[in-house]
Every structure is written in structure tokens, then in C-alpha cells.
Coordinates of C-alpha atoms and ligand atoms in Angstrom, one line a residue:
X1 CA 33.7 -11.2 12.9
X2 CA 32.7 -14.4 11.4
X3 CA 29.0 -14.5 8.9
X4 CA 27.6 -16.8 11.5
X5 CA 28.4 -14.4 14.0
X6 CA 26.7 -11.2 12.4
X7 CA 23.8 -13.8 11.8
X8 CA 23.6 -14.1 15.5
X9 CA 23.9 -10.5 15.9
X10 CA 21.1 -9.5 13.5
X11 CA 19.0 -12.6 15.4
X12 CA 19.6 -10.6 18.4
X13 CA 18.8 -7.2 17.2
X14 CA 15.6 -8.3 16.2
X15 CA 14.5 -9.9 19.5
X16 CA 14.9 -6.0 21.1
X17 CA 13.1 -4.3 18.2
X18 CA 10.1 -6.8 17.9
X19 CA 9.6 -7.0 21.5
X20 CA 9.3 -3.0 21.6
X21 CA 6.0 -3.1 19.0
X22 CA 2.8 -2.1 20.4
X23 CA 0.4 -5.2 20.6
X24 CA -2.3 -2.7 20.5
X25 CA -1.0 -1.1 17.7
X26 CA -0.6 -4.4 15.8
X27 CA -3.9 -5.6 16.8
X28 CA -5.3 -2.1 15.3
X29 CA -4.0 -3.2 11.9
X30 CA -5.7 -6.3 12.2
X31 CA -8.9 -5.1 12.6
X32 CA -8.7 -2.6 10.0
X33 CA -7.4 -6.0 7.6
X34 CA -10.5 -7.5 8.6
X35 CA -13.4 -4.7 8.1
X36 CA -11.5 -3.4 4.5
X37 CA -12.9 -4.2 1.5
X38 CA -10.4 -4.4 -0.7
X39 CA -6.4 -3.8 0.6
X40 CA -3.6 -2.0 -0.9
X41 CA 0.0 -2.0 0.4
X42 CA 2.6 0.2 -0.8
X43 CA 6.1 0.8 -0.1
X44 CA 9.6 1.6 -2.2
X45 CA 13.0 -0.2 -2.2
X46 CA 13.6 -3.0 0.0
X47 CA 10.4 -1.8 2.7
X48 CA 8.6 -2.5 -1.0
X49 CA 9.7 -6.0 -1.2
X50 CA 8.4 -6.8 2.5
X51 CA 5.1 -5.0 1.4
X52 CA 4.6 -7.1 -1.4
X53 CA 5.2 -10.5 0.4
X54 CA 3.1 -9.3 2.4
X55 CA 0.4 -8.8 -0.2
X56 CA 1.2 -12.4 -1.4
X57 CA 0.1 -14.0 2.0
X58 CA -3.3 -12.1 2.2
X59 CA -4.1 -13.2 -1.3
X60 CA -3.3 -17.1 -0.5
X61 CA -5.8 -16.3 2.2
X62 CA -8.5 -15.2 -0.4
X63 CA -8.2 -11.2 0.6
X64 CA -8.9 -9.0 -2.1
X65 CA -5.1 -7.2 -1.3
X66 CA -3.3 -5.6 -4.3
X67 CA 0.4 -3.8 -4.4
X68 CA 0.3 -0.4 -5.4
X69 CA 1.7 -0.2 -8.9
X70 CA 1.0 -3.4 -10.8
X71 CA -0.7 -2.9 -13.7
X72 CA -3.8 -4.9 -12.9
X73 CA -4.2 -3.3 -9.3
X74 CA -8.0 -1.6 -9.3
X75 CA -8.5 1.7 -7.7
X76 CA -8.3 2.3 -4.1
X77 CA -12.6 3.5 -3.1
X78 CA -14.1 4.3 0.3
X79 CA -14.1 1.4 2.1
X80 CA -10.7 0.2 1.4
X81 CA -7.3 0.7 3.3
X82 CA -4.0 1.5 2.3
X83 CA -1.0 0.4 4.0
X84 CA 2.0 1.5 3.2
X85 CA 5.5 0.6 5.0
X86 CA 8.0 3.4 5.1
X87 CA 10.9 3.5 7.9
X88 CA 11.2 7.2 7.4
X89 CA 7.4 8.4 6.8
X90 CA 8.7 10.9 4.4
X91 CA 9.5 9.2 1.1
X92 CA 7.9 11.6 -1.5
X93 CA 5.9 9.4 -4.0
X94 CA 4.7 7.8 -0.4
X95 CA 3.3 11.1 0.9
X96 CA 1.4 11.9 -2.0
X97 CA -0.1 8.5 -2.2
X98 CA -1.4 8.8 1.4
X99 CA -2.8 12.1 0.8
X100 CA -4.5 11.0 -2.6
X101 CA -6.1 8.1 -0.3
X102 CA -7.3 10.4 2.1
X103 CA -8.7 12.4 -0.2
X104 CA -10.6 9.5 -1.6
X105 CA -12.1 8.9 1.8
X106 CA -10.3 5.4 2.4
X107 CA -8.1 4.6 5.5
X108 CA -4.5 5.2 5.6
X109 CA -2.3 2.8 8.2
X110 CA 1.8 3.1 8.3
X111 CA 3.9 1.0 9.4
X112 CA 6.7 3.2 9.9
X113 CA 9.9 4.2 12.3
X114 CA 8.6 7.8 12.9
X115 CA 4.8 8.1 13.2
X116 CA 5.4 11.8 13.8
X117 CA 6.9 12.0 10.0
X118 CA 4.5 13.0 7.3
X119 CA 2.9 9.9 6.5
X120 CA 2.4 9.2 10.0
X121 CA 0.7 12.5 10.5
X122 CA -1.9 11.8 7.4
X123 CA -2.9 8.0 8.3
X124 CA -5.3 6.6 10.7
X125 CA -2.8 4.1 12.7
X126 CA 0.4 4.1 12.9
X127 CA 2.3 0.8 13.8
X128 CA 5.8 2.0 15.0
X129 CA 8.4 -0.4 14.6
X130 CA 11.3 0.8 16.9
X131 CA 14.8 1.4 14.5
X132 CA 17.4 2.9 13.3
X133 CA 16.5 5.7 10.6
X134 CA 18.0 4.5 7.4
X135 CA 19.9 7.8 6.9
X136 CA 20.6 8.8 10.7
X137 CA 24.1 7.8 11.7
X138 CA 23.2 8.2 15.7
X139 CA 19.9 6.8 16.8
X140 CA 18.4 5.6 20.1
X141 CA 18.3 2.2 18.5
X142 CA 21.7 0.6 17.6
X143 CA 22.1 -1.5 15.1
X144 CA 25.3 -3.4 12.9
X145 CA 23.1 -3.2 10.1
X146 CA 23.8 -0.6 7.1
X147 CA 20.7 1.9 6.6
X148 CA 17.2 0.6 7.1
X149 CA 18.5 -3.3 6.9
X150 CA 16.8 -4.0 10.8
X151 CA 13.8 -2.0 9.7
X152 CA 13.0 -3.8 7.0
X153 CA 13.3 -7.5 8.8
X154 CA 11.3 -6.4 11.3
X155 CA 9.1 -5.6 9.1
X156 CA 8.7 -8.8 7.3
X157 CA 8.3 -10.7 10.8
X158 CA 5.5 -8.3 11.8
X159 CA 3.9 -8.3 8.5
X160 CA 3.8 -12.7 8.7
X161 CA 2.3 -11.8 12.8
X162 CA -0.7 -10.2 11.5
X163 CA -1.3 -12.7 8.6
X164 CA -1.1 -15.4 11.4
X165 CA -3.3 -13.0 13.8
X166 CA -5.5 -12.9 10.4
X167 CA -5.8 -16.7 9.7
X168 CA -6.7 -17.3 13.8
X169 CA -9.3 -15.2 13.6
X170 CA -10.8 -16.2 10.1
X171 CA -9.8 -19.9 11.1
X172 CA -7.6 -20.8 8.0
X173 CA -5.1 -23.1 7.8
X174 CA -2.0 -23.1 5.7
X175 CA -3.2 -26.1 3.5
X176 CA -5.8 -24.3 2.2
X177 CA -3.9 -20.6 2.0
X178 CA -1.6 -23.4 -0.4
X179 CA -4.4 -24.0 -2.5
X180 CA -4.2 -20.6 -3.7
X181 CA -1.0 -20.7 -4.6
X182 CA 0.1 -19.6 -8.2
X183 CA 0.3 -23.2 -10.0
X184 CA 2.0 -21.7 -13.1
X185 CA 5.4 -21.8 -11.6
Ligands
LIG201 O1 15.2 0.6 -0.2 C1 15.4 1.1 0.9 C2 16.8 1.3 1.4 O2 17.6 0.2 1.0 C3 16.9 1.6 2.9 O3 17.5 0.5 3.6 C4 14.2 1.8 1.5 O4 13.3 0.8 1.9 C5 13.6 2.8 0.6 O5 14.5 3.8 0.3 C6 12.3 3.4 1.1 O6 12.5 4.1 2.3 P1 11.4 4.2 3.4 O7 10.2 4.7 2.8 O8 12.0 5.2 4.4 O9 11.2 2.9 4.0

């Protein structure tokens, strides 16, 4: 198969997954975004990268959102929300993360694969996003893609959804979100 060809695969494996997400699950995380005071968003390996870009967007939109880890990232209080992205719900330094927040009284969203897995049992809201298990070699959903690949794009586009669901409802444009943008590049 030619690259252009998986590309057109992967384009169409997305359309199925994305069009499976709740909108009232989506819109959930949304209004949580908006009645947090400060936001946190956590995730490891590659569902880690997506979190942090996702971090990125709320900041050029003057939230106070921080990725879990950084050295200058404050501590998570009561009227906060942590959102972490796991496909699996059950990666370890994950769990205990959730269950410190909840123990700190703050709410705990996932976006996740399995909102029965561990994480998903301990948070709020769950946002299910409709793939292949990176470790599961047969799955309801079928996918080209090695591991938690379609997972993890899907998670990106739903992640830059809400930020657009964000700036509707807080009326912000991009031009302004781009004058928050780091200027020491
Ligand atoms: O990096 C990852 C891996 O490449 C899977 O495609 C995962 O994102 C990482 O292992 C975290 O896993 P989950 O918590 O299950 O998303």
C-alpha cells in the first residue's frame, strides 16, 4: 500500500471513531472547563503529548490549565479539575493521580477507551472515545494502526472540539488566543 494510501485509511478511520463520541459527553467536559478554577491535564506517552497540546490551547485562551509534572505546575485544590487521557484507564501512575485528586476533593474527568477501567470508575465524567485498546490484538473497533495510534488522534481532534466549544462560548477569537502566544521562540 502506498503512504498516501494509509493516509487515506487513517482519514477514514477517524471519521468512524469521532462520529461514535457522545456529544453529551463532550459537552460535559465543557462545562466542567468552564466552572474549574484552575485545570490540570495529565497523561503518559503519546496520550501525554495530545494532553499537553491540549493544555497549550487553554492557556492561549487565558485559562489557568497546567500539565501535570512541570516543575512550575501549582497544586491541584478543591475547585479545580483534573483531566487526564488514558486509552486504557489503567496506567498505574494514572490511577494513583486520580485517586490523590479525589481525595483532595477536586473533580476527576477521563477521556479514555474504557470508562469501566479504573480510572474511569474513580472520575466524575468519562468521555469515551470508541478504539482499539493499545494492547488488545482483537477489538470491536478495527484499526491499521499499531497500538493506541487511532486513540491518540482522536484524541487530539476532540481535545481542539472542546477548545473551539470553549472559545464559542467565552467568545474568543484566534487573534487574540495568538496574543498569548510564547514570543521567546
Ligand atoms: O505512549 C503510549 C503508547 O505509544 C500507546 O500507543 C500510550 O499513550 C501510553 O502508554 C499511555 O497509555 P494509556 O494511559 O493507556 O493511554
Amino acid at each position: 500500500m502506498k503512504t498516501t494510501q494509509y493516509l487515506a485509511e487513517i482519514e477514514n478511520e477517524l471519521n468512524r471513531t469521532i462520529e461514535l463520541i457522545s456529544e453529551d459527553e463532550a459537552e460535559k467536559l465543557v462545562d466542567h472547563i468552564l466552572k474549574s478554577k484552575k485545570i490540570f491535564v495529565a497523561g503518559a506517552g503519546r496520550s501525554g503529548f495530545m494532553a499537553k497540546s491540549f493544555v497549550m490551547r487553554m492557556m492561549h485562551m487565558g485559562l489557568d490549565a497546567f500539565v501535570v509534572g512541570e516543575t512550575v505546575t501549582p497544586g491541584l485544590e478543591k475547585d479545580d479539575i483534573l483531566i487526564i487521557a488514558s486509552g486504557s484507564g489503567e496506567t498505574k501512575s494514572l490511577v494513583s493521580m486520580a485517586e490523590k485528586a479525589k481525595g483532595l476533593e477536586a473533580s476527576v474527568a477521563v477521556v479514555t477507551i474504557s470508562p469501566d477501567s479504573t480510572i474511569g470508575k474513580i472520575s466524575d465524567l468519562a468521555i469515551k472515545i470508541p478504539a482499539k485498546p493499545k494492547a488488545g490484538a482483537d477489538s470491536d473497533y478495527k484499526t491499521i494502526q499499531p497500538m493506541g495510534s487511532l486513540f491518540e488522534q482522536s484524541l487530539l481532534l476532540l481535545f481542539d472540539s472542546i477548545i473551539l466549544s470553549v472559545m464559542e462560548q467565552k467568545e474568543l477569537a484566534g487573534q487574540t488566543m495568538f496574543g498569548r502566544h510564547a514570543n521567546l521562540e
